[in-house]
Every structure is written in C-alpha cells, then in structure tokens.
C-alpha cells in the first residue's frame, strides 16, 4: 500500500469508529435532560355538548424531571388540568413528570377537562392536543375519541378494546425529539 492509501484508510476507519461510538449514546437518556413520550391518549365521547374529559400517560425516560405546564386543543379554547386527591377535584396549573417515571391522567384520578366545546366529538373522531412542557417544549398529539365507557385499565369492557389500547392515529409519535 502506498502512504496515501494508508492515510485514507486510517481516516475512514477513524470516521466510522467515531460514528459507531456516537450512535451508542442516546440523547436525553444520560445527558441530564428529560425525555418525554405520550401514549394511551383518548377522549371519551362526552355525555353533553359543554365539556369532555381527556386521559393519557406521559412517560419520562430521562434523568431529569419535567413539568406539563399547559394543554391546548382544537376541541376547546379552555383546556384545564385537574387533580383528584381525597375524592376531591381541583384545577392545577401544572403536573410534574418525574425522571424515569410517568404522569398518568386517568379516570378517577388526575385528568384533562375540555370546557366550552367548539364541537361535540363522536367516537371515531380525532382531537388534536398540544402538550407544553417546561423543559421539553411542545408535543403535538392526535387523540382518538372513544366510547363513553372506554377504560383501557378496566377488565370486561364492551366497547371493542378490552385488554388492549387502541392505536393512536398520529402524524407524530408523541415523542419529543
């Protein structure tokens, strides 16, 4: 081999090694940043035309906690975050999402409330949400409208989703990149 060929091969090997090692690290996992993802989101078909509830799970696989600070939607100009403690519901300004943990917004617990609906969503419709986090920024999620009795954590459901969650139609996978 010539000196020029050896130098070129060495440079190429260094580049490939650098790329391979760089691919082994995952941003957010060990860099001290939160890494949030939304799953299991649904809006039950509301019982009246004035308000609806919303449920989802935010998982944070990062080393730092984050805070859900606001939610906006095409369904309502007034999306509220509600906390349920000691069987009492109250509006809150934010929800914490712990490092290596999750925030569960579910029936009987903390949840979203869509007040003053712009339209009455029906099963099969999709609602657009924008979840804004203090550290991670905004995540857009397309949320299916399910039957009034839909409850993915319950057994013996009769709405066609017993034992599993419906896939989320989405132009985005609910992960903040």
mmCIF file of C-alpha atoms in Angstrom:
data_model
loop_
_atom_site.group_PDB
_atom_site.id
_atom_site.type_symbol
_atom_site.label_atom_id
_atom_site.label_comp_id
_atom_site.label_asym_id
_atom_site.label_seq_id
_atom_site.Cartn_x
_atom_site.Cartn_y
_atom_site.Cartn_z
ATOM 1 C CA UNK A 1 0.000 0.000 0.000
ATOM 2 C CA UNK A 2 1.064 3.498 -0.620
ATOM 3 C CA UNK A 3 1.325 6.074 2.132
ATOM 4 C CA UNK A 4 -1.620 7.946 0.609
ATOM 5 C CA UNK A 5 -3.849 4.813 0.648
ATOM 6 C CA UNK A 6 -2.860 4.037 4.246
ATOM 7 C CA UNK A 7 -3.698 7.606 5.346
ATOM 8 C CA UNK A 8 -7.069 7.472 3.571
ATOM 9 C CA UNK A 9 -7.911 4.101 5.146
ATOM 10 C CA UNK A 10 -6.906 5.355 8.597
ATOM 11 C CA UNK A 11 -9.090 8.453 8.220
ATOM 12 C CA UNK A 12 -12.049 6.366 7.032
ATOM 13 C CA UNK A 13 -11.631 3.933 9.947
ATOM 14 C CA UNK A 14 -11.486 6.819 12.440
ATOM 15 C CA UNK A 15 -14.654 8.310 10.948
ATOM 16 C CA UNK A 16 -16.556 5.003 11.053
ATOM 17 C CA UNK A 17 -15.409 4.336 14.631
ATOM 18 C CA UNK A 18 -16.494 7.824 15.703
ATOM 19 C CA UNK A 19 -19.916 7.389 14.104
ATOM 20 C CA UNK A 20 -20.385 3.955 15.685
ATOM 21 C CA UNK A 21 -19.450 5.180 19.143
ATOM 22 C CA UNK A 22 -21.627 8.267 18.746
ATOM 23 C CA UNK A 23 -24.571 6.037 17.875
ATOM 24 C CA UNK A 24 -24.210 4.162 21.151
ATOM 25 C CA UNK A 25 -25.256 7.145 23.238
ATOM 26 C CA UNK A 26 -28.881 8.244 23.312
ATOM 27 C CA UNK A 27 -29.557 11.915 23.770
ATOM 28 C CA UNK A 28 -31.672 12.575 26.813
ATOM 29 C CA UNK A 29 -31.054 9.213 28.454
ATOM 30 C CA UNK A 30 -27.828 10.083 30.249
ATOM 31 C CA UNK A 31 -27.350 13.742 29.450
ATOM 32 C CA UNK A 32 -29.427 15.078 32.327
ATOM 33 C CA UNK A 33 -32.408 16.070 30.174
ATOM 34 C CA UNK A 34 -35.993 14.843 30.380
ATOM 35 C CA UNK A 35 -37.177 12.570 27.557
ATOM 36 C CA UNK A 36 -40.971 12.510 27.406
ATOM 37 C CA UNK A 37 -43.346 10.386 25.348
ATOM 38 C CA UNK A 38 -47.163 10.322 25.273
ATOM 39 C CA UNK A 39 -49.130 7.071 24.994
ATOM 40 C CA UNK A 40 -52.610 5.682 25.581
ATOM 41 C CA UNK A 41 -54.339 9.012 24.960
ATOM 42 C CA UNK A 42 -58.112 9.097 24.455
ATOM 43 C CA UNK A 43 -61.121 11.343 24.856
ATOM 44 C CA UNK A 44 -64.367 9.561 25.774
ATOM 45 C CA UNK A 45 -67.397 10.665 23.781
ATOM 46 C CA UNK A 46 -68.889 13.354 26.065
ATOM 47 C CA UNK A 47 -72.311 12.996 27.707
ATOM 48 C CA UNK A 48 -73.153 16.643 26.950
ATOM 49 C CA UNK A 49 -72.113 19.314 24.472
ATOM 50 C CA UNK A 50 -70.433 21.538 27.084
ATOM 51 C CA UNK A 51 -67.402 19.599 28.308
ATOM 52 C CA UNK A 52 -65.295 16.488 27.813
ATOM 53 C CA UNK A 53 -62.510 14.678 29.650
ATOM 54 C CA UNK A 54 -59.110 13.616 28.388
ATOM 55 C CA UNK A 55 -56.768 10.875 29.517
ATOM 56 C CA UNK A 56 -53.195 9.891 28.647
ATOM 57 C CA UNK A 57 -49.882 8.755 30.056
ATOM 58 C CA UNK A 58 -46.656 10.757 29.795
ATOM 59 C CA UNK A 59 -43.522 8.661 30.309
ATOM 60 C CA UNK A 60 -40.175 10.291 31.040
ATOM 61 C CA UNK A 61 -37.145 8.069 30.419
ATOM 62 C CA UNK A 62 -34.705 10.929 31.021
ATOM 63 C CA UNK A 63 -32.540 11.637 34.043
ATOM 64 C CA UNK A 64 -34.342 14.895 34.888
ATOM 65 C CA UNK A 65 -37.988 15.542 35.729
ATOM 66 C CA UNK A 66 -40.182 17.798 33.649
ATOM 67 C CA UNK A 67 -43.436 19.693 34.145
ATOM 68 C CA UNK A 68 -46.539 19.728 31.965
ATOM 69 C CA UNK A 69 -47.388 23.434 32.036
ATOM 70 C CA UNK A 70 -50.247 23.773 29.544
ATOM 71 C CA UNK A 71 -52.509 21.950 27.115
ATOM 72 C CA UNK A 72 -54.232 23.442 24.086
ATOM 73 C CA UNK A 73 -56.630 21.790 21.676
ATOM 74 C CA UNK A 74 -58.737 22.262 18.573
ATOM 75 C CA UNK A 75 -61.705 20.998 20.633
ATOM 76 C CA UNK A 76 -61.762 23.828 23.179
ATOM 77 C CA UNK A 77 -60.117 27.162 23.921
ATOM 78 C CA UNK A 78 -60.231 26.265 27.637
ATOM 79 C CA UNK A 79 -58.351 23.052 28.431
ATOM 80 C CA UNK A 80 -57.867 22.624 32.173
ATOM 81 C CA UNK A 81 -55.651 20.260 34.138
ATOM 82 C CA UNK A 82 -57.468 18.721 37.105
ATOM 83 C CA UNK A 83 -56.023 16.820 40.033
ATOM 84 C CA UNK A 84 -58.094 14.434 42.129
ATOM 85 C CA UNK A 85 -56.992 13.931 45.739
ATOM 86 C CA UNK A 86 -59.052 12.598 48.618
ATOM 87 C CA UNK A 87 -62.008 12.252 46.218
ATOM 88 C CA UNK A 88 -61.935 15.995 45.505
ATOM 89 C CA UNK A 89 -61.182 17.511 42.128
ATOM 90 C CA UNK A 90 -59.365 20.820 41.725
ATOM 91 C CA UNK A 91 -57.802 22.694 38.854
ATOM 92 C CA UNK A 92 -53.985 22.867 38.894
ATOM 93 C CA UNK A 93 -51.511 24.978 36.932
ATOM 94 C CA UNK A 94 -49.171 22.078 36.083
ATOM 95 C CA UNK A 95 -48.330 18.407 36.536
ATOM 96 C CA UNK A 96 -44.877 17.046 37.384
ATOM 97 C CA UNK A 97 -43.401 14.247 35.283
ATOM 98 C CA UNK A 98 -40.655 12.597 37.365
ATOM 99 C CA UNK A 99 -37.331 11.404 35.955
ATOM 100 C CA UNK A 100 -37.606 7.725 34.988
ATOM 101 C CA UNK A 101 -41.312 7.905 35.842
ATOM 102 C CA UNK A 102 -44.695 8.757 34.460
ATOM 103 C CA UNK A 103 -47.665 11.039 34.737
ATOM 104 C CA UNK A 104 -50.955 9.150 34.470
ATOM 105 C CA UNK A 105 -54.070 11.099 33.602
ATOM 106 C CA UNK A 106 -56.839 8.518 34.054
ATOM 107 C CA UNK A 107 -60.470 8.025 35.005
ATOM 108 C CA UNK A 108 -60.999 8.595 38.726
ATOM 109 C CA UNK A 109 -57.694 10.452 39.015
ATOM 110 C CA UNK A 110 -55.949 13.424 37.531
ATOM 111 C CA UNK A 111 -57.219 14.299 34.040
ATOM 112 C CA UNK A 112 -57.786 16.967 31.401
ATOM 113 C CA UNK A 113 -61.079 18.873 31.056
ATOM 114 C CA UNK A 114 -62.152 20.486 27.800
ATOM 115 C CA UNK A 115 -64.556 23.295 28.719
ATOM 116 C CA UNK A 116 -66.900 25.127 26.312
ATOM 117 C CA UNK A 117 -66.546 22.663 23.439
ATOM 118 C CA UNK A 118 -66.344 24.056 19.906
ATOM 119 C CA UNK A 119 -67.984 20.855 18.625
ATOM 120 C CA UNK A 120 -69.309 17.624 20.123
ATOM 121 C CA UNK A 121 -66.797 14.875 19.330
ATOM 122 C CA UNK A 122 -68.133 11.450 18.364
ATOM 123 C CA UNK A 123 -66.498 8.033 18.635
ATOM 124 C CA UNK A 124 -64.059 7.674 15.765
ATOM 125 C CA UNK A 125 -63.210 11.383 15.601
ATOM 126 C CA UNK A 126 -59.730 12.714 16.365
ATOM 127 C CA UNK A 127 -58.844 15.588 18.695
ATOM 128 C CA UNK A 128 -55.566 17.477 18.329
ATOM 129 C CA UNK A 129 -53.644 18.345 21.506
ATOM 130 C CA UNK A 130 -50.513 20.361 22.110
ATOM 131 C CA UNK A 131 -48.860 19.482 25.409
ATOM 132 C CA UNK A 132 -46.293 22.041 26.540
ATOM 133 C CA UNK A 133 -43.555 21.002 28.945
ATOM 134 C CA UNK A 134 -41.250 23.318 30.879
ATOM 135 C CA UNK A 135 -38.055 21.621 29.677
ATOM 136 C CA UNK A 136 -39.053 19.519 26.668
ATOM 137 C CA UNK A 137 -41.147 22.088 24.840
ATOM 138 C CA UNK A 138 -44.330 21.265 22.926
ATOM 139 C CA UNK A 139 -45.558 17.886 21.722
ATOM 140 C CA UNK A 140 -48.457 17.593 19.272
ATOM 141 C CA UNK A 141 -50.636 14.502 19.668
ATOM 142 C CA UNK A 142 -53.661 13.289 17.711
ATOM 143 C CA UNK A 143 -56.079 11.678 20.170
ATOM 144 C CA UNK A 144 -58.889 9.261 19.262
ATOM 145 C CA UNK A 145 -62.407 9.790 20.581
ATOM 146 C CA UNK A 146 -63.598 6.532 22.143
ATOM 147 C CA UNK A 147 -66.935 5.302 23.519
ATOM 148 C CA UNK A 148 -68.216 6.867 26.736
ATOM 149 C CA UNK A 149 -67.375 3.701 28.684
ATOM 150 C CA UNK A 150 -63.870 3.190 27.247
ATOM 151 C CA UNK A 151 -61.431 2.465 30.065
ATOM 152 C CA UNK A 152 -58.216 0.726 28.937
ATOM 153 C CA UNK A 153 -57.254 -0.233 32.503
ATOM 154 C CA UNK A 154 -60.574 -1.973 33.226
ATOM 155 C CA UNK A 155 -61.394 -5.601 32.508
ATOM 156 C CA UNK A 156 -64.586 -6.801 30.891
ATOM 157 C CA UNK A 157 -65.036 -3.783 28.637
ATOM 158 C CA UNK A 158 -67.707 -3.895 25.996
ATOM 159 C CA UNK A 159 -66.510 -1.249 23.557
ATOM 160 C CA UNK A 160 -64.232 -3.417 21.449
ATOM 161 C CA UNK A 161 -60.986 -2.529 23.223
ATOM 162 C CA UNK A 162 -60.944 -4.923 26.175
ATOM 163 C CA UNK A 163 -57.456 -5.845 27.248
ATOM 164 C CA UNK A 164 -55.621 -3.537 24.857
ATOM 165 C CA UNK A 165 -55.320 0.071 23.862
ATOM 166 C CA UNK A 166 -56.436 1.402 20.518
ATOM 167 C CA UNK A 167 -53.606 2.552 18.296
ATOM 168 C CA UNK A 168 -53.252 6.319 18.134
ATOM 169 C CA UNK A 169 -53.727 7.827 14.717
ATOM 170 C CA UNK A 170 -50.983 10.381 14.576
ATOM 171 C CA UNK A 171 -48.739 12.360 12.348
ATOM 172 C CA UNK A 172 -46.350 12.359 15.297
ATOM 173 C CA UNK A 173 -45.467 9.520 17.628
ATOM 174 C CA UNK A 174 -45.841 11.610 20.785
ATOM 175 C CA UNK A 175 -42.111 11.715 21.485
ATOM 176 C CA UNK A 176 -40.225 14.961 21.982
ATOM 177 C CA UNK A 177 -37.043 14.725 19.867
#
